[in-house]
mmCIF file of C-alpha atoms in Angstrom:
data_model
loop_
_atom_site.group_PDB
_atom_site.id
_atom_site.type_symbol
_atom_site.label_atom_id
_atom_site.label_comp_id
_atom_site.label_asym_id
_atom_site.label_seq_id
_atom_site.Cartn_x
_atom_site.Cartn_y
_atom_site.Cartn_z
ATOM 1 C CA MET G 1 -9.219 48.658 -79.004
ATOM 2 C CA GLY G 2 -10.457 46.023 -81.426
ATOM 3 C CA GLY G 3 -14.003 47.356 -81.171
ATOM 4 C CA PHE G 4 -12.817 50.910 -81.791
ATOM 5 C CA LEU G 5 -10.758 49.932 -84.841
ATOM 6 C CA GLY G 6 -13.613 47.821 -86.180
ATOM 7 C CA GLY G 7 -16.053 50.702 -85.786
ATOM 8 C CA LEU G 8 -13.545 53.090 -87.363
ATOM 9 C CA LEU G 9 -13.127 50.863 -90.413
ATOM 10 C CA GLN G 10 -16.900 50.484 -90.648
ATOM 11 C CA ILE G 11 -17.450 54.272 -90.628
ATOM 12 C CA ILE G 12 -14.788 54.794 -93.296
ATOM 13 C CA MET G 13 -16.324 52.124 -95.548
ATOM 14 C CA VAL G 14 -19.893 53.379 -95.062
ATOM 15 C CA ASN G 15 -18.836 56.965 -95.772
ATOM 16 C CA ILE G 16 -16.953 55.975 -98.931
ATOM 17 C CA VAL G 17 -19.842 53.887 -100.254
ATOM 18 C CA LEU G 18 -22.372 56.629 -99.516
ATOM 19 C CA SER G 19 -20.147 59.397 -100.903
ATOM 20 C CA GLY G 20 -19.723 58.193 -104.473
ATOM 21 C CA ASP G 21 -22.207 60.776 -105.747
ATOM 22 C CA ASN G 22 -20.452 63.494 -103.706
ATOM 23 C CA ALA G 23 -17.204 62.710 -105.531
ATOM 24 C CA VAL G 24 -19.063 63.202 -108.819
ATOM 25 C CA VAL G 25 -20.258 66.652 -107.696
ATOM 26 C CA ILE G 26 -16.725 67.644 -106.689
ATOM 27 C CA ALA G 27 -15.329 66.523 -110.046
ATOM 28 C CA LEU G 28 -18.006 68.322 -112.090
ATOM 29 C CA ALA G 29 -17.802 71.523 -110.058
ATOM 30 C CA ALA G 30 -14.004 71.758 -110.307
ATOM 31 C CA ARG G 31 -13.511 70.568 -113.878
ATOM 32 C CA SER G 32 -13.427 74.039 -115.493
ATOM 33 C CA LEU G 33 -10.833 75.487 -113.096
ATOM 34 C CA PRO G 34 -7.086 75.707 -113.774
ATOM 35 C CA ALA G 35 -5.100 72.769 -112.406
ATOM 36 C CA ARG G 36 -3.865 74.633 -109.338
ATOM 37 C CA GLN G 37 -7.365 75.852 -108.498
ATOM 38 C CA GLN G 38 -8.830 72.386 -109.071
ATOM 39 C CA LYS G 39 -6.713 71.135 -106.175
ATOM 40 C CA GLN G 40 -7.744 74.116 -104.033
ATOM 41 C CA ALA G 41 -11.442 73.615 -104.809
ATOM 42 C CA ILE G 42 -11.230 69.901 -104.001
ATOM 43 C CA LEU G 43 -9.346 70.477 -100.739
ATOM 44 C CA TRP G 44 -11.449 73.421 -99.540
ATOM 45 C CA GLY G 45 -14.699 71.877 -100.662
ATOM 46 C CA SER G 46 -13.940 68.483 -99.127
ATOM 47 C CA GLY G 47 -12.565 70.000 -95.915
ATOM 48 C CA GLY G 48 -15.581 72.264 -95.494
ATOM 49 C CA ALA G 49 -17.873 69.363 -96.340
ATOM 50 C CA LEU G 50 -16.220 67.292 -93.596
ATOM 51 C CA VAL G 51 -17.012 69.937 -90.982
ATOM 52 C CA LEU G 52 -20.568 70.333 -92.237
ATOM 53 C CA ARG G 53 -21.042 66.563 -92.310
ATOM 54 C CA ILE G 54 -20.044 66.263 -88.655
ATOM 55 C CA VAL G 55 -22.533 69.002 -87.760
ATOM 56 C CA LEU G 56 -25.194 67.327 -89.887
ATOM 57 C CA THR G 57 -24.635 63.995 -88.180
ATOM 58 C CA VAL G 58 -25.495 65.623 -84.873
ATOM 59 C CA ALA G 59 -28.577 67.346 -86.283
ATOM 60 C CA ALA G 60 -29.734 64.819 -88.902
ATOM 61 C CA VAL G 61 -32.306 63.046 -86.737
ATOM 62 C CA VAL G 62 -34.027 66.344 -86.028
ATOM 63 C CA LEU G 63 -33.639 67.806 -89.517
ATOM 64 C CA LEU G 64 -35.059 64.760 -91.271
ATOM 65 C CA LYS G 65 -38.305 65.181 -89.302
ATOM 66 C CA ILE G 66 -38.945 68.626 -90.845
ATOM 67 C CA PRO G 67 -41.694 68.210 -93.473
ATOM 68 C CA PHE G 68 -40.664 68.750 -97.108
ATOM 69 C CA LEU G 69 -37.024 69.501 -96.178
ATOM 70 C CA GLN G 70 -35.658 66.601 -98.198
ATOM 71 C CA CYS G 71 -37.911 67.539 -101.120
ATOM 72 C CA ALA G 72 -36.643 71.125 -101.034
ATOM 73 C CA GLY G 73 -33.074 69.847 -100.914
ATOM 74 C CA ALA G 74 -33.782 67.548 -103.853
ATOM 75 C CA LEU G 75 -35.074 70.452 -105.952
ATOM 76 C CA LEU G 76 -31.907 72.382 -105.134
ATOM 77 C CA LEU G 77 -29.883 69.345 -106.186
ATOM 78 C CA ILE G 78 -31.695 69.163 -109.539
ATOM 79 C CA TRP G 79 -30.885 72.838 -110.128
ATOM 80 C CA ILE G 80 -27.223 72.165 -109.323
ATOM 81 C CA ALA G 81 -27.167 69.215 -111.749
ATOM 82 C CA ILE G 82 -28.571 71.364 -114.549
ATOM 83 C CA GLN G 83 -26.161 74.224 -113.860
ATOM 84 C CA LEU G 84 -23.179 71.876 -113.875
ATOM 85 C CA LEU G 85 -24.330 70.521 -117.220
ATOM 86 C CA ILE G 86 -25.189 73.699 -119.126
ATOM 87 C CA GLU G 87 -22.785 76.218 -117.597
ATOM 88 C CA GLU G 88 -21.752 78.723 -120.228
ATOM 89 C CA ASP G 89 -18.193 79.270 -121.344
ATOM 90 C CA GLU G 90 -18.405 83.069 -121.210
ATOM 91 C CA HIS G 91 -16.342 84.375 -118.302
ATOM 92 C CA ASP G 92 -15.900 88.097 -117.962
ATOM 93 C CA GLY G 93 -14.681 90.444 -115.288
ATOM 94 C CA PRO G 94 -11.362 90.952 -113.524
ATOM 95 C CA HIS G 95 -12.471 89.100 -110.405
ATOM 96 C CA HIS G 96 -13.828 86.054 -112.190
ATOM 97 C CA ALA G 97 -10.970 83.707 -111.290
ATOM 98 C CA HIS G 98 -11.546 84.330 -107.604
ATOM 99 C CA ASP G 99 -15.309 84.135 -107.971
ATOM 100 C CA ASN G 100 -15.108 80.924 -110.017
ATOM 101 C CA LEU G 101 -13.036 79.164 -107.379
ATOM 102 C CA LEU G 102 -15.399 80.323 -104.645
ATOM 103 C CA GLY G 103 -18.346 79.321 -106.809
ATOM 104 C CA ALA G 104 -16.967 75.792 -107.235
ATOM 105 C CA VAL G 105 -16.328 75.457 -103.500
ATOM 106 C CA LYS G 106 -19.832 76.780 -102.739
ATOM 107 C CA THR G 107 -21.392 74.277 -105.156
ATOM 108 C CA ILE G 108 -19.449 71.429 -103.538
ATOM 109 C CA LEU G 109 -20.496 72.478 -100.034
ATOM 110 C CA VAL G 110 -24.172 72.996 -100.850
ATOM 111 C CA ALA G 111 -24.460 69.745 -102.782
ATOM 112 C CA ASP G 112 -22.607 67.791 -100.104
ATOM 113 C CA VAL G 113 -24.886 69.097 -97.362
ATOM 114 C CA VAL G 114 -28.014 68.261 -99.349
ATOM 115 C CA MET G 115 -26.827 64.823 -100.478
ATOM 116 C CA SER G 116 -25.397 63.825 -97.086
ATOM 117 C CA LEU G 117 -28.440 64.583 -94.942
ATOM 118 C CA ASP G 118 -29.783 61.042 -94.975
ATOM 119 C CA ASN G 119 -26.344 59.411 -95.286
ATOM 120 C CA THR G 120 -25.280 60.841 -91.943
ATOM 121 C CA LEU G 121 -27.931 58.783 -90.166
ATOM 122 C CA ALA G 122 -26.187 55.577 -91.250
ATOM 123 C CA ILE G 123 -22.821 56.929 -90.125
ATOM 124 C CA ALA G 124 -24.232 58.075 -86.794
ATOM 125 C CA GLY G 125 -25.745 54.619 -86.314
ATOM 126 C CA VAL G 126 -22.353 52.983 -86.742
ATOM 127 C CA ALA G 127 -20.678 55.456 -84.341
ATOM 128 C CA LYS G 128 -23.275 54.723 -81.619
ATOM 129 C CA GLY G 129 -22.658 58.028 -79.870
ATOM 130 C CA ASP G 130 -18.840 57.802 -79.933
ATOM 131 C CA TRP G 131 -17.998 61.243 -81.363
ATOM 132 C CA VAL G 132 -14.233 60.642 -81.321
ATOM 133 C CA LEU G 133 -14.783 57.568 -83.464
ATOM 134 C CA LEU G 134 -17.140 59.499 -85.733
ATOM 135 C CA ILE G 135 -14.802 62.463 -86.315
ATOM 136 C CA ILE G 136 -11.718 60.300 -86.898
ATOM 137 C CA GLY G 137 -13.619 58.027 -89.280
ATOM 138 C CA LEU G 138 -14.980 60.901 -91.346
ATOM 139 C CA ALA G 139 -11.593 62.642 -91.415
ATOM 140 C CA LEU G 140 -9.789 59.516 -92.639
ATOM 141 C CA SER G 141 -12.354 58.957 -95.396
ATOM 142 C CA VAL G 142 -11.942 62.458 -96.894
ATOM 143 C CA PRO G 143 -8.606 61.715 -98.650
ATOM 144 C CA LEU G 144 -10.233 58.731 -100.355
ATOM 145 C CA ILE G 145 -13.135 60.912 -101.545
ATOM 146 C CA ILE G 146 -10.625 63.475 -102.841
ATOM 147 C CA PHE G 147 -8.796 60.705 -104.689
ATOM 148 C CA GLY G 148 -12.070 59.492 -106.175
ATOM 149 C CA SER G 149 -13.060 62.957 -107.426
ATOM 150 C CA THR G 150 -9.602 63.415 -108.977
ATOM 151 C CA ILE G 151 -9.961 60.112 -110.848
ATOM 152 C CA ILE G 152 -13.399 61.154 -112.115
ATOM 153 C CA MET G 153 -11.997 64.463 -113.413
ATOM 154 C CA ARG G 154 -9.317 62.565 -115.341
ATOM 155 C CA MET G 155 -12.001 60.287 -116.789
ATOM 156 C CA ILE G 156 -14.018 63.331 -117.861
ATOM 157 C CA GLU G 157 -11.011 64.570 -119.813
ATOM 158 C CA ARG G 158 -10.943 61.302 -121.772
ATOM 159 C CA PHE G 159 -14.696 60.700 -121.989
ATOM 160 C CA PRO G 160 -16.632 64.026 -121.989
ATOM 161 C CA ILE G 161 -19.958 62.174 -122.017
ATOM 162 C CA ILE G 162 -19.333 61.435 -118.316
ATOM 163 C CA VAL G 163 -20.402 65.040 -117.632
ATOM 164 C CA TYR G 164 -23.945 64.052 -118.655
ATOM 165 C CA ILE G 165 -23.798 60.779 -116.729
ATOM 166 C CA GLY G 166 -22.632 62.629 -113.606
ATOM 167 C CA ALA G 167 -25.441 65.189 -113.855
ATOM 168 C CA GLY G 168 -27.906 62.327 -114.287
ATOM 169 C CA LEU G 169 -26.529 60.608 -111.178
ATOM 170 C CA ILE G 170 -27.050 63.779 -109.133
ATOM 171 C CA ALA G 171 -30.632 64.061 -110.411
ATOM 172 C CA HIS G 172 -31.206 60.379 -109.574
ATOM 173 C CA THR G 173 -30.063 61.072 -106.010
ATOM 174 C CA ALA G 174 -32.608 63.914 -105.887
ATOM 175 C CA GLY G 175 -35.336 61.460 -106.882
ATOM 176 C CA GLU G 176 -34.383 59.139 -104.029
ATOM 177 C CA MET G 177 -34.514 62.070 -101.599
ATOM 178 C CA ILE G 178 -37.996 63.078 -102.756
ATOM 179 C CA ASP G 179 -39.243 59.505 -102.335
ATOM 180 C CA SER G 180 -37.695 59.417 -98.837
ATOM 181 C CA ASP G 181 -39.562 62.539 -97.703
ATOM 182 C CA ALA G 182 -42.516 61.263 -95.665
ATOM 183 C CA ALA G 183 -44.425 64.525 -96.209
ATOM 184 C CA VAL G 184 -44.227 64.146 -99.998
ATOM 185 C CA GLN G 185 -44.992 60.427 -100.299
ATOM 186 C CA PRO G 186 -48.794 60.802 -100.090
ATOM 187 C CA TYR G 187 -48.683 63.057 -103.153
ATOM 188 C CA LEU G 188 -46.505 60.755 -105.248
ATOM 189 C CA PRO G 189 -48.016 58.155 -107.588
ATOM 190 C CA HIS G 190 -47.791 54.703 -106.041
ATOM 191 C CA VAL G 191 -45.442 53.528 -108.786
ATOM 192 C CA PHE G 192 -42.728 55.823 -107.405
ATOM 193 C CA HIS G 193 -42.896 54.488 -103.830
ATOM 194 C CA GLY G 194 -39.777 52.483 -102.988
ATOM 195 C CA THR G 195 -38.769 52.168 -106.639
ATOM 196 C CA PRO G 196 -35.979 53.798 -108.692
ATOM 197 C CA TYR G 197 -38.440 55.114 -111.285
ATOM 198 C CA LEU G 198 -38.611 58.710 -110.015
ATOM 199 C CA GLY G 199 -34.831 58.955 -109.922
ATOM 200 C CA ILE G 200 -34.563 57.484 -113.407
ATOM 201 C CA LEU G 201 -37.224 59.907 -114.697
ATOM 202 C CA LEU G 202 -35.457 62.937 -113.197
ATOM 203 C CA ALA G 203 -32.053 61.753 -114.436
ATOM 204 C CA ALA G 204 -33.422 61.291 -117.943
ATOM 205 C CA GLY G 205 -35.097 64.711 -117.806
ATOM 206 C CA VAL G 206 -31.936 66.525 -116.680
ATOM 207 C CA ILE G 207 -29.775 64.766 -119.276
ATOM 208 C CA ALA G 208 -32.320 65.408 -122.030
ATOM 209 C CA TYR G 209 -32.641 69.089 -121.109
ATOM 210 C CA GLY G 210 -28.885 69.528 -120.914
ATOM 211 C CA TRP G 211 -28.400 67.771 -124.249
ATOM 212 C CA TRP G 212 -31.120 69.894 -125.879
ATOM 213 C CA HIS G 213 -29.741 73.118 -124.379
ATOM 214 C CA ASN G 214 -26.196 72.414 -125.540
ATOM 215 C CA THR G 215 -27.231 71.022 -128.937
ATOM 216 C CA ALA G 216 -29.389 74.099 -129.614
ATOM 217 C CA ARG G 217 -26.223 76.141 -129.130
ATOM 218 C CA GLY G 218 -24.182 73.794 -131.282
ATOM 219 C CA ARG G 219 -22.260 72.279 -128.367
ATOM 220 C CA THR G 220 -21.360 68.586 -128.254
ATOM 221 C CA PRO G 221 -19.973 66.919 -125.089
ATOM 222 C CA GLU G 222 -16.508 67.500 -126.531
ATOM 223 C CA ASP G 223 -17.358 71.186 -127.041
ATOM 224 C CA VAL G 224 -18.473 71.449 -123.416
ATOM 225 C CA LEU G 225 -15.163 69.970 -122.297
ATOM 226 C CA ARG G 226 -13.178 72.251 -124.619
ATOM 227 C CA ALA G 227 -15.100 75.245 -123.282
ATOM 228 C CA ASP G 228 -14.106 74.198 -119.773
ATOM 229 C CA GLU G 229 -10.470 73.900 -120.872
ATOM 230 C CA HIS G 230 -10.565 77.351 -122.510
ATOM 231 C CA ALA G 231 -12.136 78.789 -119.369
ATOM 232 C CA ALA G 232 -9.360 77.231 -117.303
ATOM 233 C CA GLU G 233 -6.737 78.750 -119.589
ATOM 234 C CA ARG G 234 -8.309 82.209 -119.316
ATOM 235 C CA LEU G 235 -8.507 81.905 -115.554
ATOM 236 C CA GLU G 236 -4.862 80.842 -115.471
ATOM 237 C CA ASP G 237 -3.962 83.975 -117.468
ATOM 238 C CA GLU G 238 -6.002 86.163 -115.085
ATOM 239 C CA ILE G 239 -4.224 84.665 -112.078
ATOM 240 C CA ASP G 240 -0.786 85.148 -113.655
#
């Protein structure tokens, strides 16, 4: 029993430590939804991500051997980071509220799958083939991830600049994934091998592009946050 509980605690801690960037994605994806839909997006996104993460843990060893898969996932992650940063505040159409909630959940799921591909290897290593231990550990860690994403959303409300920091963190994760792809490493300059420089470069590029895009349209970080709040109010009206 002691070994099981020790392994369970280890899986929970590893998953929480490795899922900090996932909590950022959840917070950014759900920030422009009405309060009631924020909770739905977080619950559905995190619950779906849990199921996908269990499946990924089983398949990760095989998937990570596919050439350029991590690089392709990293490029998708960069696109997600940019979209979360520069999303427009124009929302039209009678079905937008439904689509926006589904869109947030889809973003959470896609990003979680991409970002968790290598993380699941560490979790699987701790579980050592004990799937009951693995599933219970992942399930117990989800509420803590939900709590973390909720805290981040509250911080965004007070400090809108966190939106840019969060997008940069996602891009930095993409840089680490590219460097981890064995098929891509021969094509990368040596300075990027085993260093944080590629992640820093991508993070800076995403933040700079987002800042330029929003500034060109006269939008400050506070304007981006206010646009999200206005969008949430309109969605609330559509729902009512």
